Amino acid sequence: MSNISVNILGIGEHSFPSGISPLEIQQSMKGIPSNAIICTIDDHLADLSTPLEQSCTLKYLDGKSKDGHSVLLHSTAHLMAQAVKRLFPKTKVTIGPYLDNRFYYDFDVETPFTEEDLLSIENEMAAIASENLMISHQVISRKEAVNLFQSMDEPYKVEIIEAIDESETLKIYTQGDFTDLCRGPHIANTNQIQHFKLLSSSAAYWRGDENNQTLQRVYGTSFADKKDLKAYLNMLEEQKKRDHRKIGKEMDLFFYDDEVGPGLPLWTPKGSVIIEELESLAKEKESLAGYDRVRTPHLTKGDLYEKSGHLDHYVSSMYPAMDVDGMNYYIKPMNCPHHHKIFASTPKSYRDLPLRLAEYGTCYRYEKSGELFGLMRVRSMQMNDGHIYCTEEQFKDEFLAVCNMYLEYFKIFGIEKYQMRLSLHDPKELGNKFIDNAELWIKTENDVRNALQDAKLNFVESVGDAAFYGPKIDVQVWSAIGREFTLATNQVDFAVPERFALHYTDMNGEAKTPLCIHRAPLGTHERFIGFLIEHFGGNFPLWLAPQQVAVLPVSDKYNDYAESIIKELKDNKIRVKSDLRSEKIGSKIRDAELEKINIMLIIGEKEAEDQSVTVRRRFIKEQQTISVKTFIKDVKDEIKERRVTHQ
Amino acid sequence: MSNISVNILGIGEHSFPSGISPLEIQQSMKGIPSNAIICTIDDHLADLSTPLEQSCTLKYLDGKSKDGHSVLLHSTAHLMAQAVKRLFPKTKVTIGPYLDNRFYYDFDVETPFTEEDLLSIENEMAAIASENLMISHQVISRKEAVNLFQSMDEPYKVEIIEAIDESETLKIYTQGDFTDLCRGPHIANTNQIQHFKLLSSSAAYWRGDENNQTLQRVYGTSFADKKDLKAYLNMLEEQKKRDHRKIGKEMDLFFYDDEVGPGLPLWTPKGSVIIEELESLAKEKESLAGYDRVRTPHLTKGDLYEKSGHLDHYVSSMYPAMDVDGMNYYIKPMNCPHHHKIFASTPKSYRDLPLRLAEYGTCYRYEKSGELFGLMRVRSMQMNDGHIYCTEEQFKDEFLAVCNMYLEYFKIFGIEKYQMRLSLHDPKELGNKFIDNAELWIKTENDVRNALQDAKLNFVESVGDAAFYGPKIDVQVWSAIGREFTLATNQVDFAVPERFALHYTDMNGEAKTPLCIHRAPLGTHERFIGFLIEHFGGNFPLWLAPQQVAVLPVSDKYNDYAESIIKELKDNKIRVKSDLRSEKIGSKIRDAELEKINIMLIIGEKEAEDQSVTVRRRFIKEQQTISVKTFIKDVKDEIKERRVTHQ
């Protein structure tokens, strides 16, 4: 038997007999962490049981690493399927992938799982884990695979195998009495699955098609250590409490109506306060940044969308055409073509550039009703839209200014974790997937990259994911409790200005095509407010709060004084709720807390005598008695500075 | 021959032989004005040549009275037709009615009239007028009428006669060689037509149907005295200069685009400034008046419009349905149904009323493309909409508050002439054209009438013109040059709240239906801005002006100082245009004047030394040199107070 040389990362180069597995190395050598559950061989993720046939670089991964955690989740899905088959032998298995921090498995069962069923499955999983079952895999032929799963009476697996391309290698994974078709890799032993929890069970359709068999989808999670599992379960609990649909209803911010239609939110007075505040913010910042505001119609001839390319590339996301006077009209899915029209409506010179057009324009996009979700996936969306038309020379500054606007907003909303993903072209796809101007791509991408670096923005790069007309930046943010949201996309566009024949006259009197930056830092009202609700858990900072102050007299005797304060607050444009009911002060406070009103003014004898107010703030234990004048000044400052005092 | 007694208004009762005509009385008695051109006999308008067969009340009218002027216009139309027939004998005549201050006649001619033709016609009209032709009329039978006009080779007249109901009496009017079928009445002699002018000639269709013969429509005007004619022609001239389509283009406020579609304006940065200022005004006033703002989608299921009754009563003004997921969706023609949904979204008690919902909502209505006109008849309209839900007891105060809001706006915009028309139900049509609740109609109408009177609003009443669900008020305003516009409609609605099952719990815990007031004091952005452009002739008051101040250094040497002023103005949110070109100051001033920028700051040596500016205002002769600080304070005050300094 020949020897091979294995470079174990963090350990060093060692010689082993050919055919040895990483698992055998782990068990035989000192210094390799016992919690390694998977490895990469020459940068490819692989089972620990893979025989090493030639010299290679080997890296062990534990369940806390990104890939290690994914494999752990995936193996826990198998463990769950094994438990289900033991407890409910008539169950047919289908697929069981992993997601971010979660996994699921879809089962064809006779009766949907109950809460108790999930508990039993969890217990059975723990039992199997402690059986220390080795997890092994083998490559088999298509025919063998079909025969195997037919003999096991697993028709979904047979269907899956038949749909797999003939050129592909098929693998099965086995642990004790359970065998599944799987690409792997997996951990080596069921006893490595220690900290897991089943989360929920719900209906799903085979292959996601509602005409197919209804399946039961069971979600679960799994971590390498107890602390991480607990933190994740806490976050889920917090998420549930902060669900924007739940809080939106409780706080009466928005609602859907059957006769209006799904995905078309109606914003109540309270929700509209948030919208108006966001628009004021955007107008203020955009005005300082030299934007001009415009207004464009929501309805437009098909001609425009033919020119813009939407009818070629985007029609499935658009609402159907209306025939008006024998012509097709559409409700707009984007504001860009209209802004291009405004650019083109008068001749432009280099003196007019950069031209920055902004509009909080409402767009309509068709989403399947099954894909609609609260404010996150909607059909009507009012977008913080803007288009910057500039020369190549101006591009970098303009782009940087947009990035800085993002940063400024993140600060205002207390968004501490964010990441930008810069999507670049793939040189191999020039002229095919990407417009054929290598030089401009490279220059613009460099400009964007430099701008991001100059702005010290946290970003990653992704080759081949650009739009066909230019590089783009997707912005991810994490809410206060760590939930991830895709907020907005920034795009650089060098194709569309040409399509719309947009021109400016340069200093030498020559016609040039401007670059265009598409930007929407505050995204859409729908998604952004959805995010803010969850980020703040409904406890909005004062400037955004639909109701800022509640005035609560301790008895009817002080209602007159309370009313004078209410008037003064209203005169100062503070949004105030008065509670002059003949209720006990405790119950008034409780109601104000339930409405998430941050500041409560308690009004009693002392306050009426001193012309003062006792200020009670949620999240602050001490009450403070101060003069009305001081209170109003403090509150106005807090609002004006858009301070975030809690999350 | 018996005598009759005629009570001549302003003269007294006199006895005359039966059969005498008002014309004969005028010629035989002293004290009857010689400029009387028509009369009323027992309040019915009649020819002066009408024989008086019995005792009656007679009133003479001159050409300055409302009816007198209409008759003069109508007779001038006949005079024009007579002149046309003399000059172009092959012409076929059709119809020639009068309008407000104008008349027209449609002719079937071989070749369209040229400018020169109109001049010849005018001259011929003057010649016929001085022929002193008596204008006489006679009643003839249908058969005689058909024979007569057939013999005259006037096929359109024959067609008109054949379409007239058989029971109707037919009359012909004759003056010299010209006879026309006409209901009359007319003046007595062509020499009473002295001050007239032909205005234009354009194509029209027979019976307004584009499938029929093309005719030439000649417009003209006529007045009882020269001064009135001149004033009217001046106003037309001024109107032409103030045409909002012309000024809108010159000032670059809005435009239409073929690929977007007719009736769908795009608002440029400059036009959007006006929109945003109007919205700020509305928000400010509505906030003070206790309105809550809401946001609703533009797209909605047909179900909603079935409930609201739009699909029954309004579908021809709506855009066609879109089929989405097998359901009909419409783009909204009105905001009311959505606001009703917001009212209904949570239970309401008497404590929540009045609830005032406001939204500057964009609606879409289908208008035939031929009927579209500038910003006055459009397909997309952003409306200063609002709905007030209140109890019957609150109604009067709420309605009065809306009226006061109108008055406040009129003052802000310097609208000095306005009129409201209160449209009432017709008791005979209760349960038919109007919902069957006589008591509620009478109470509400009285409340509205009292409110209008209390507010000292100028109004007229019109029985039978109410909406089917309640009384309404149409608001007419006159621009600075006296042109009339219908601005908005206020409606009281007692039917729709029931249709939408809107309820509140009254003090006794019983469910009651609220009343609803629909209101839109600033109408739609489109029509209101169209009105404002013509009202101000584009010379907007400072607070509305897209560009408020132009900074014009007299030479490049002072550009630095000019830029420091520009920055200071911008920091103070003043909309400033800088003109730092190396042009002569005279040409910079001329350009700023052309752009209708009200305030020009001239910056030269003295100003740079003193840290001052020389302020030149359009419409004010004297220039003033003041400190920058004083200037900024003055301008900010003028903007804040929304002062109108010129029109």
JSON list of N, CA and C in Angstrom, two decimals, chain B residues 612-638:
[
{"chain": "B", "resi": 612, "resn": "SER", "atom": "N", "xyz": [-24.09, 93.31, 1.33]},
{"chain": "B", "resi": 612, "resn": "SER", "atom": "CA", "xyz": [-25.49, 93.62, 1.08]},
{"chain": "B", "resi": 612, "resn": "SER", "atom": "C", "xyz": [-25.91, 93.02, -0.27]},
{"chain": "B", "resi": 613, "resn": "VAL", "atom": "N", "xyz": [-27.17, 93.20, -0.60]},
{"chain": "B", "resi": 613, "resn": "VAL", "atom": "CA", "xyz": [-27.67, 92.78, -1.92]},
{"chain": "B", "resi": 613, "resn": "VAL", "atom": "C", "xyz": [-28.59, 93.89, -2.44]},
{"chain": "B", "resi": 614, "resn": "THR", "atom": "N", "xyz": [-28.59, 94.05, -3.76]},
{"chain": "B", "resi": 614, "resn": "THR", "atom": "CA", "xyz": [-29.56, 94.98, -4.35]},
{"chain": "B", "resi": 614, "resn": "THR", "atom": "C", "xyz": [-30.72, 94.14, -4.86]},
{"chain": "B", "resi": 615, "resn": "VAL", "atom": "N", "xyz": [-31.90, 94.43, -4.31]},
{"chain": "B", "resi": 615, "resn": "VAL", "atom": "CA", "xyz": [-33.07, 93.61, -4.58]},
{"chain": "B", "resi": 615, "resn": "VAL", "atom": "C", "xyz": [-33.89, 94.25, -5.69]},
{"chain": "B", "resi": 616, "resn": "ARG", "atom": "N", "xyz": [-34.09, 93.50, -6.75]},
{"chain": "B", "resi": 616, "resn": "ARG", "atom": "CA", "xyz": [-34.92, 93.97, -7.84]},
{"chain": "B", "resi": 616, "resn": "ARG", "atom": "C", "xyz": [-36.10, 93.01, -7.92]},
{"chain": "B", "resi": 617, "resn": "ARG", "atom": "N", "xyz": [-37.30, 93.56, -7.81]},
{"chain": "B", "resi": 617, "resn": "ARG", "atom": "CA", "xyz": [-38.48, 92.70, -7.88]},
{"chain": "B", "resi": 617, "resn": "ARG", "atom": "C", "xyz": [-39.26, 93.02, -9.13]},
{"chain": "B", "resi": 618, "resn": "ARG", "atom": "N", "xyz": [-39.77, 91.97, -9.75]},
{"chain": "B", "resi": 618, "resn": "ARG", "atom": "CA", "xyz": [-40.66, 92.19, -10.89]},
{"chain": "B", "resi": 618, "resn": "ARG", "atom": "C", "xyz": [-41.88, 92.92, -10.33]},
{"chain": "B", "resi": 619, "resn": "PHE", "atom": "N", "xyz": [-42.47, 93.79, -11.15]},
{"chain": "B", "resi": 619, "resn": "PHE", "atom": "CA", "xyz": [-43.69, 94.54, -10.78]},
{"chain": "B", "resi": 619, "resn": "PHE", "atom": "C", "xyz": [-43.42, 95.65, -9.76]},
{"chain": "B", "resi": 620, "resn": "ILE", "atom": "N", "xyz": [-42.16, 95.83, -9.36]},
{"chain": "B", "resi": 620, "resn": "ILE", "atom": "CA", "xyz": [-41.85, 96.95, -8.47]},
{"chain": "B", "resi": 620, "resn": "ILE", "atom": "C", "xyz": [-40.70, 97.70, -9.12]},
{"chain": "B", "resi": 621, "resn": "LYS", "atom": "N", "xyz": [-40.88, 99.01, -9.27]},
{"chain": "B", "resi": 621, "resn": "LYS", "atom": "CA", "xyz": [-39.91, 99.77, -10.05]},
{"chain": "B", "resi": 621, "resn": "LYS", "atom": "C", "xyz": [-38.61, 99.98, -9.28]},
{"chain": "B", "resi": 622, "resn": "GLU", "atom": "N", "xyz": [-38.76, 100.40, -8.01]},
{"chain": "B", "resi": 622, "resn": "GLU", "atom": "CA", "xyz": [-37.57, 100.77, -7.26]},
{"chain": "B", "resi": 622, "resn": "GLU", "atom": "C", "xyz": [-36.76, 99.55, -6.85]},
{"chain": "B", "resi": 623, "resn": "GLN", "atom": "N", "xyz": [-35.44, 99.66, -6.98]},
{"chain": "B", "resi": 623, "resn": "GLN", "atom": "CA", "xyz": [-34.56, 98.65, -6.43]},
{"chain": "B", "resi": 623, "resn": "GLN", "atom": "C", "xyz": [-34.16, 99.11, -5.03]},
{"chain": "B", "resi": 624, "resn": "GLN", "atom": "N", "xyz": [-33.76, 98.11, -4.23]},
{"chain": "B", "resi": 624, "resn": "GLN", "atom": "CA", "xyz": [-33.47, 98.40, -2.83]},
{"chain": "B", "resi": 624, "resn": "GLN", "atom": "C", "xyz": [-32.19, 97.69, -2.47]},
{"chain": "B", "resi": 625, "resn": "THR", "atom": "N", "xyz": [-31.27, 98.41, -1.82]},
{"chain": "B", "resi": 625, "resn": "THR", "atom": "CA", "xyz": [-30.05, 97.72, -1.38]},
{"chain": "B", "resi": 625, "resn": "THR", "atom": "C", "xyz": [-30.13, 97.52, 0.13]},
{"chain": "B", "resi": 626, "resn": "ILE", "atom": "N", "xyz": [-30.13, 96.28, 0.54]},
{"chain": "B", "resi": 626, "resn": "ILE", "atom": "CA", "xyz": [-30.27, 95.97, 1.98]},
{"chain": "B", "resi": 626, "resn": "ILE", "atom": "C", "xyz": [-29.27, 94.89, 2.37]},
{"chain": "B", "resi": 627, "resn": "SER", "atom": "N", "xyz": [-29.13, 94.69, 3.68]},
{"chain": "B", "resi": 627, "resn": "SER", "atom": "CA", "xyz": [-28.18, 93.67, 4.14]},
{"chain": "B", "resi": 627, "resn": "SER", "atom": "C", "xyz": [-28.74, 92.28, 3.82]},
{"chain": "B", "resi": 628, "resn": "VAL", "atom": "N", "xyz": [-27.84, 91.33, 3.68]},
{"chain": "B", "resi": 628, "resn": "VAL", "atom": "CA", "xyz": [-28.25, 89.95, 3.37]},
{"chain": "B", "resi": 628, "resn": "VAL", "atom": "C", "xyz": [-29.19, 89.44, 4.46]},
{"chain": "B", "resi": 629, "resn": "LYS", "atom": "N", "xyz": [-28.86, 89.79, 5.69]},
{"chain": "B", "resi": 629, "resn": "LYS", "atom": "CA", "xyz": [-29.64, 89.31, 6.83]},
{"chain": "B", "resi": 629, "resn": "LYS", "atom": "C", "xyz": [-31.09, 89.81, 6.75]},
{"chain": "B", "resi": 630, "resn": "THR", "atom": "N", "xyz": [-31.22, 91.11, 6.50]},
{"chain": "B", "resi": 630, "resn": "THR", "atom": "CA", "xyz": [-32.56, 91.69, 6.37]},
{"chain": "B", "resi": 630, "resn": "THR", "atom": "C", "xyz": [-33.32, 91.05, 5.21]},
{"chain": "B", "resi": 631, "resn": "PHE", "atom": "N", "xyz": [-32.60, 90.88, 4.10]},
{"chain": "B", "resi": 631, "resn": "PHE", "atom": "CA", "xyz": [-33.25, 90.30, 2.93]},
{"chain": "B", "resi": 631, "resn": "PHE", "atom": "C", "xyz": [-33.80, 88.91, 3.26]},
{"chain": "B", "resi": 632, "resn": "ILE", "atom": "N", "xyz": [-32.95, 88.10, 3.89]},
{"chain": "B", "resi": 632, "resn": "ILE", "atom": "CA", "xyz": [-33.38, 86.72, 4.19]},
{"chain": "B", "resi": 632, "resn": "ILE", "atom": "C", "xyz": [-34.57, 86.73, 5.14]},
{"chain": "B", "resi": 633, "resn": "LYS", "atom": "N", "xyz": [-34.53, 87.60, 6.12]},
{"chain": "B", "resi": 633, "resn": "LYS", "atom": "CA", "xyz": [-35.65, 87.67, 7.05]},
{"chain": "B", "resi": 633, "resn": "LYS", "atom": "C", "xyz": [-36.93, 88.06, 6.32]},
{"chain": "B", "resi": 634, "resn": "ASP", "atom": "N", "xyz": [-36.85, 89.09, 5.49]},
{"chain": "B", "resi": 634, "resn": "ASP", "atom": "CA", "xyz": [-38.03, 89.56, 4.75]},
{"chain": "B", "resi": 634, "resn": "ASP", "atom": "C", "xyz": [-38.61, 88.45, 3.88]},
{"chain": "B", "resi": 635, "resn": "VAL", "atom": "N", "xyz": [-37.72, 87.79, 3.15]},
{"chain": "B", "resi": 635, "resn": "VAL", "atom": "CA", "xyz": [-38.17, 86.76, 2.22]},
{"chain": "B", "resi": 635, "resn": "VAL", "atom": "C", "xyz": [-38.79, 85.59, 2.98]},
{"chain": "B", "resi": 636, "resn": "LYS", "atom": "N", "xyz": [-38.16, 85.21, 4.09]},
{"chain": "B", "resi": 636, "resn": "LYS", "atom": "CA", "xyz": [-38.70, 84.09, 4.86]},
{"chain": "B", "resi": 636, "resn": "LYS", "atom": "C", "xyz": [-40.08, 84.44, 5.42]},
{"chain": "B", "resi": 637, "resn": "ASP", "atom": "N", "xyz": [-40.23, 85.69, 5.86]},
{"chain": "B", "resi": 637, "resn": "ASP", "atom": "CA", "xyz": [-41.55, 86.11, 6.35]},
{"chain": "B", "resi": 637, "resn": "ASP", "atom": "C", "xyz": [-42.59, 86.04, 5.23]},
{"chain": "B", "resi": 638, "resn": "GLU", "atom": "N", "xyz": [-42.20, 86.55, 4.08]},
{"chain": "B", "resi": 638, "resn": "GLU", "atom": "CA", "xyz": [-43.15, 86.58, 2.96]},
{"chain": "B", "resi": 638, "resn": "GLU", "atom": "C", "xyz": [-43.57, 85.16, 2.58]}
]
